[in-house]
mmCIF file of C-alpha atoms in Angstrom:
data_model
loop_
_atom_site.group_PDB
_atom_site.id
_atom_site.type_symbol
_atom_site.label_atom_id
_atom_site.label_comp_id
_atom_site.label_asym_id
_atom_site.label_seq_id
_atom_site.Cartn_x
_atom_site.Cartn_y
_atom_site.Cartn_z
ATOM 1 C CA MET A 2 -50.328 35.350 -8.634
ATOM 2 C CA ALA A 3 -47.665 37.907 -9.557
ATOM 3 C CA LYS A 4 -44.671 36.615 -11.463
ATOM 4 C CA GLY A 5 -41.343 36.259 -9.726
ATOM 5 C CA ILE A 6 -38.653 38.826 -10.418
ATOM 6 C CA MET A 7 -34.984 38.009 -10.999
ATOM 7 C CA ASN A 8 -32.138 40.518 -11.058
ATOM 8 C CA VAL A 9 -29.009 39.662 -13.026
ATOM 9 C CA TYR A 10 -25.976 41.747 -12.039
ATOM 10 C CA SER A 11 -23.465 41.347 -14.895
ATOM 11 C CA CYS A 12 -20.066 42.432 -13.586
ATOM 12 C CA GLY A 13 -16.968 43.255 -15.627
ATOM 13 C CA GLY A 14 -16.245 42.211 -19.209
ATOM 14 C CA THR A 15 -17.097 38.529 -18.805
ATOM 15 C CA GLY A 16 -20.264 39.239 -16.836
ATOM 16 C CA ILE A 17 -21.426 41.816 -19.380
ATOM 17 C CA ASN A 18 -20.891 39.411 -22.285
ATOM 18 C CA ILE A 19 -22.997 36.775 -20.523
ATOM 19 C CA GLY A 20 -25.614 39.330 -19.493
ATOM 20 C CA ARG A 21 -26.031 40.384 -23.124
ATOM 21 C CA HIS A 22 -26.369 36.723 -24.101
ATOM 22 C CA ILE A 23 -29.188 36.285 -21.578
ATOM 23 C CA ALA A 24 -30.870 39.502 -22.740
ATOM 24 C CA ASN A 25 -30.773 38.361 -26.365
ATOM 25 C CA ARG A 26 -32.710 35.225 -25.394
ATOM 26 C CA SER A 27 -35.392 37.061 -23.414
ATOM 27 C CA GLN A 28 -38.101 36.700 -26.037
ATOM 28 C CA GLU A 29 -37.677 32.919 -26.043
ATOM 29 C CA PHE A 30 -38.354 32.644 -22.320
ATOM 30 C CA ASN A 31 -40.869 35.319 -21.329
ATOM 31 C CA SER A 32 -43.977 33.279 -20.501
ATOM 32 C CA ASP A 33 -45.544 32.878 -17.048
ATOM 33 C CA ALA A 34 -43.297 29.845 -16.603
ATOM 34 C CA PHE A 35 -40.318 32.188 -16.113
ATOM 35 C CA ALA A 36 -39.628 35.008 -13.694
ATOM 36 C CA ASP A 37 -39.239 38.470 -15.183
ATOM 37 C CA ARG A 38 -35.514 39.086 -15.612
ATOM 38 C CA GLU A 39 -33.972 42.528 -15.117
ATOM 39 C CA ILE A 40 -30.386 42.593 -16.370
ATOM 40 C CA TYR A 41 -27.883 45.161 -15.114
ATOM 41 C CA PHE A 42 -24.396 45.853 -16.441
ATOM 42 C CA LEU A 43 -21.606 47.064 -14.128
ATOM 43 C CA ASP A 44 -17.992 47.874 -14.955
ATOM 44 C CA THR A 45 -15.156 50.274 -14.206
ATOM 45 C CA SER A 46 -15.014 51.505 -17.813
ATOM 46 C CA ALA A 47 -17.318 51.649 -20.834
ATOM 47 C CA SER A 48 -14.963 49.640 -23.059
ATOM 48 C CA ASN A 49 -16.816 46.339 -22.545
ATOM 49 C CA LEU A 50 -20.364 47.608 -23.106
ATOM 50 C CA GLY A 51 -20.620 46.597 -26.748
ATOM 51 C CA GLY A 52 -23.914 47.941 -28.097
ATOM 52 C CA LEU A 53 -24.814 49.480 -24.733
ATOM 53 C CA THR A 54 -23.867 52.991 -23.609
ATOM 54 C CA ALA A 55 -22.923 54.456 -20.236
ATOM 55 C CA LYS A 56 -26.216 56.417 -20.310
ATOM 56 C CA ASP A 57 -28.334 53.255 -20.525
ATOM 57 C CA PRO A 58 -30.556 53.068 -17.389
ATOM 58 C CA ASN A 59 -29.381 49.495 -16.709
ATOM 59 C CA VAL A 60 -25.675 50.400 -16.877
ATOM 60 C CA TYR A 61 -23.484 51.503 -13.959
ATOM 61 C CA ILE A 62 -19.938 52.709 -14.639
ATOM 62 C CA TYR A 63 -17.783 53.291 -11.556
ATOM 63 C CA GLU A 64 -16.304 56.785 -11.806
ATOM 64 C CA ASP A 65 -12.597 57.540 -11.380
ATOM 65 C CA ALA A 66 -11.535 53.972 -12.199
ATOM 66 C CA ASP A 67 -11.217 53.572 -16.002
ATOM 67 C CA GLY A 68 -10.600 49.839 -15.938
ATOM 68 C CA ALA A 69 -8.544 47.486 -13.826
ATOM 69 C CA GLY A 70 -6.248 45.699 -16.270
ATOM 70 C CA LYS A 71 -6.507 42.557 -14.087
ATOM 71 C CA ASN A 72 -5.253 44.571 -11.102
ATOM 72 C CA ARG A 73 -7.902 44.002 -8.417
ATOM 73 C CA ARG A 74 -6.345 46.450 -5.962
ATOM 74 C CA HIS A 75 -6.432 49.271 -8.517
ATOM 75 C CA VAL A 76 -10.246 49.410 -8.424
ATOM 76 C CA ALA A 77 -11.031 47.947 -4.985
ATOM 77 C CA ASN A 78 -11.590 51.214 -3.114
ATOM 78 C CA VAL A 79 -13.866 52.865 -5.668
ATOM 79 C CA ILE A 80 -15.930 49.687 -5.998
ATOM 80 C CA MET A 81 -16.350 49.238 -2.257
ATOM 81 C CA GLU A 82 -17.383 52.894 -1.873
ATOM 82 C CA ASN A 83 -20.181 52.400 -4.412
ATOM 83 C CA VAL A 84 -21.827 49.202 -3.139
ATOM 84 C CA ASN A 85 -24.811 50.980 -1.614
ATOM 85 C CA PRO A 86 -25.288 53.420 -4.545
ATOM 86 C CA VAL A 87 -25.385 50.447 -6.938
ATOM 87 C CA LEU A 88 -28.019 48.630 -4.887
ATOM 88 C CA LEU A 89 -29.969 51.859 -4.450
ATOM 89 C CA LYS A 90 -30.108 52.281 -8.237
ATOM 90 C CA PHE A 91 -30.647 48.578 -8.950
ATOM 91 C CA LYS A 92 -32.775 47.432 -6.018
ATOM 92 C CA PRO A 93 -32.510 43.720 -5.067
ATOM 93 C CA ALA A 94 -35.237 41.382 -6.282
ATOM 94 C CA GLU A 95 -36.713 38.094 -5.096
ATOM 95 C CA ILE A 96 -33.673 36.281 -6.493
ATOM 96 C CA ASN A 97 -30.406 37.976 -7.402
ATOM 97 C CA ILE A 98 -27.885 36.472 -9.818
ATOM 98 C CA VAL A 99 -24.337 37.867 -9.864
ATOM 99 C CA ILE A 100 -22.089 36.939 -12.811
ATOM 100 C CA ALA A 101 -18.370 37.681 -13.169
ATOM 101 C CA SER A 102 -14.966 36.328 -14.038
ATOM 102 C CA ASN A 103 -12.802 35.348 -11.076
ATOM 103 C CA SER A 104 -9.628 35.862 -13.093
ATOM 104 C CA GLY A 105 -10.104 39.453 -14.264
ATOM 105 C CA GLY A 106 -9.789 42.744 -12.439
ATOM 106 C CA SER A 107 -13.066 44.662 -12.225
ATOM 107 C CA GLY A 108 -15.637 41.860 -12.181
ATOM 108 C CA SER A 109 -13.741 39.869 -9.571
ATOM 109 C CA VAL A 110 -14.103 42.806 -7.159
ATOM 110 C CA ILE A 111 -17.562 44.093 -8.126
ATOM 111 C CA ALA A 112 -19.190 40.662 -7.725
ATOM 112 C CA PRO A 113 -18.023 39.880 -4.152
ATOM 113 C CA SER A 114 -18.777 43.443 -3.017
ATOM 114 C CA LEU A 115 -22.396 43.026 -4.154
ATOM 115 C CA ILE A 116 -22.728 39.481 -2.833
ATOM 116 C CA SER A 117 -21.435 40.428 0.609
ATOM 117 C CA GLU A 118 -23.889 43.308 0.913
ATOM 118 C CA LEU A 119 -26.818 41.271 -0.440
ATOM 119 C CA LEU A 120 -26.114 38.528 2.099
ATOM 120 C CA SER A 121 -25.903 41.074 4.905
ATOM 121 C CA ARG A 122 -29.390 42.274 3.920
ATOM 122 C CA GLY A 123 -30.797 38.755 3.918
ATOM 123 C CA GLU A 124 -31.376 38.728 0.147
ATOM 124 C CA ASN A 125 -31.399 35.582 -1.993
ATOM 125 C CA VAL A 126 -28.263 35.529 -4.133
ATOM 126 C CA ILE A 127 -26.479 33.027 -6.400
ATOM 127 C CA PHE A 128 -23.044 33.624 -7.904
ATOM 128 C CA PHE A 129 -21.954 32.395 -11.339
ATOM 129 C CA GLY A 130 -18.181 32.605 -11.667
ATOM 130 C CA VAL A 131 -15.829 31.915 -14.577
ATOM 131 C CA ASN A 132 -12.219 30.846 -13.995
ATOM 132 C CA SER A 133 -9.524 31.054 -16.635
ATOM 133 C CA TYR A 134 -5.782 30.492 -16.408
ATOM 134 C CA GLU A 135 -4.257 32.148 -19.449
ATOM 135 C CA ASP A 136 -1.416 33.688 -17.437
ATOM 136 C CA ARG A 137 0.027 33.924 -13.930
ATOM 137 C CA LYS A 138 -2.008 37.029 -13.063
ATOM 138 C CA ALA A 139 -5.263 35.313 -13.997
ATOM 139 C CA LEU A 140 -4.394 32.365 -11.743
ATOM 140 C CA GLU A 141 -3.486 34.689 -8.869
ATOM 141 C CA ASN A 142 -6.819 36.491 -9.269
ATOM 142 C CA VAL A 143 -8.767 33.214 -9.188
ATOM 143 C CA ILE A 144 -7.039 32.228 -5.929
ATOM 144 C CA ALA A 145 -7.630 35.679 -4.437
ATOM 145 C CA SER A 146 -11.291 35.579 -5.489
ATOM 146 C CA MET A 147 -11.873 32.207 -3.850
ATOM 147 C CA LYS A 148 -10.282 33.476 -0.633
ATOM 148 C CA THR A 149 -12.535 36.541 -0.795
ATOM 149 C CA TYR A 150 -15.676 34.407 -0.979
ATOM 150 C CA GLU A 151 -14.454 32.281 1.910
ATOM 151 C CA SER A 152 -13.980 35.460 3.953
ATOM 152 C CA ILE A 153 -17.455 36.708 3.000
ATOM 153 C CA SER A 154 -19.047 33.441 4.107
ATOM 154 C CA LYS A 155 -17.291 33.667 7.471
ATOM 155 C CA LEU A 156 -18.093 37.360 7.908
ATOM 156 C CA ARG A 157 -21.801 37.007 7.065
ATOM 157 C CA GLU A 158 -22.058 33.548 8.665
ATOM 158 C CA LYS A 159 -23.933 32.370 5.585
ATOM 159 C CA PRO A 160 -23.114 30.150 2.619
ATOM 160 C CA VAL A 161 -22.063 31.786 -0.640
ATOM 161 C CA VAL A 162 -24.077 29.722 -3.112
ATOM 162 C CA ALA A 163 -22.045 29.543 -6.300
ATOM 163 C CA CYS A 164 -21.801 27.774 -9.648
ATOM 164 C CA LEU A 165 -18.275 27.844 -11.103
ATOM 165 C CA PHE A 166 -17.167 27.244 -14.676
ATOM 166 C CA GLU A 167 -13.754 27.105 -16.344
ATOM 167 C CA ASN A 168 -12.599 28.276 -19.755
ATOM 168 C CA THR A 169 -10.494 25.391 -21.092
ATOM 169 C CA PRO A 170 -9.411 24.086 -24.516
ATOM 170 C CA GLU A 171 -12.277 21.588 -24.222
ATOM 171 C CA MET A 172 -14.820 24.172 -23.020
ATOM 172 C CA SER A 173 -14.509 27.432 -24.942
ATOM 173 C CA GLU A 174 -15.526 30.852 -23.658
ATOM 174 C CA ASN A 175 -18.610 30.848 -25.897
ATOM 175 C CA ALA A 176 -19.632 27.405 -24.627
ATOM 176 C CA VAL A 177 -19.249 28.516 -21.006
ATOM 177 C CA ASN A 178 -21.285 31.669 -21.679
ATOM 178 C CA LYS A 179 -24.051 29.555 -23.210
ATOM 179 C CA ARG A 180 -24.095 27.164 -20.243
ATOM 180 C CA ILE A 181 -24.336 29.985 -17.733
ATOM 181 C CA SER A 182 -27.102 31.591 -19.783
ATOM 182 C CA ASP A 183 -28.979 28.258 -19.795
ATOM 183 C CA ASN A 184 -28.600 27.906 -16.027
ATOM 184 C CA VAL A 185 -29.834 31.433 -15.316
ATOM 185 C CA ILE A 186 -32.906 30.905 -17.495
ATOM 186 C CA MET A 187 -33.644 27.598 -15.739
ATOM 187 C CA LEU A 188 -33.345 29.347 -12.374
ATOM 188 C CA SER A 189 -35.815 31.969 -13.583
ATOM 189 C CA ALA A 190 -38.256 29.103 -14.125
ATOM 190 C CA LEU A 191 -37.576 27.839 -10.608
ATOM 191 C CA PHE A 192 -38.279 31.308 -9.170
ATOM 192 C CA SER A 193 -41.291 32.030 -11.403
ATOM 193 C CA ARG A 194 -43.822 31.545 -8.557
ATOM 194 C CA ASN A 195 -45.571 29.166 -10.927
ATOM 195 C CA ASN A 196 -44.342 25.794 -9.608
ATOM 196 C CA GLU A 197 -46.838 23.612 -7.799
ATOM 197 C CA GLY A 198 -45.775 22.736 -4.250
ATOM 198 C CA LEU A 199 -42.784 25.107 -4.318
ATOM 199 C CA ASP A 200 -43.265 28.455 -2.608
ATOM 200 C CA THR A 201 -40.937 31.372 -1.943
ATOM 201 C CA GLN A 202 -39.949 30.148 1.508
ATOM 202 C CA ASP A 203 -39.024 26.728 0.126
ATOM 203 C CA LEU A 204 -36.604 28.419 -2.264
ATOM 204 C CA ARG A 205 -35.206 30.670 0.458
ATOM 205 C CA ASN A 206 -34.502 27.593 2.587
ATOM 206 C CA TRP A 207 -32.930 25.872 -0.404
ATOM 207 C CA LEU A 208 -30.399 28.713 -0.728
ATOM 208 C CA ASN A 209 -29.949 29.261 3.009
ATOM 209 C CA TYR A 210 -29.667 25.556 3.731
ATOM 210 C CA ASP A 211 -27.695 26.154 6.925
ATOM 211 C CA LYS A 212 -30.932 27.348 8.568
ATOM 212 C CA VAL A 213 -32.757 24.061 8.047
ATOM 213 C CA THR A 214 -30.051 21.398 8.189
ATOM 214 C CA GLY A 215 -26.716 20.679 9.819
#
C-alpha cells in the first residue's frame, strides 16, 4: 500500500520556524510508520526564511506586501488574492496541516485563508495555532483570529479542527515549537496508511465529526 502524504503549510514567522523544526527531524521519522511530509513555507517577506531562499521550490512569498508588522489589514488583500495560486503550486494532500501564530500579522491571515479554501474543497485540514500576548496588538490579533475561524466554520458549515498553544513564562517559544513538531509527527503516523483497522475514511470522519455524530 502506498504511504500517506501530509502537507505542512508553515505560515508567517512562527509557522516557518516550526516548519524548519519539523524538517530538521525528518530523518528520524521517515519509515513506513509515518506519512511522507511535504513542508511549505509561506510569508509576505523573505526576512523570516532563515537558511531558505525565496527561490526555493517549497517557498511562496506574497508579492507587493513586504511584511505586515502585526497589521493584519495591511496584507489581507494580497493574501486573499493569492489563495488559489498557492494551492495550485502546493497542491493539497491526504492530510493538510496549517501552522501559524494567531498574534502576528502575516501568518494570522495566510493560515485562515488557506483553511477556508481547503474546507470549501472538502480537504482534510488541521490547524496548529500559537497565541502570545506580549503587547496590546498581539492580544487584539489573537481575538481577531479566533473570530475569523468562527466565521469560517459558519461560512463552510464545517468544524475548524484546531490545536492551540500559548507562549507563556512557563512554556517558552522553543518548548511550544517542540510540542507542535511532536504533534505533527504523531499525526503523520496516524495518517501513514499503515495502521491496522484504521482506513482513510475513518480518519476523514474523525476530522469531519459533524457528519457522523450530533
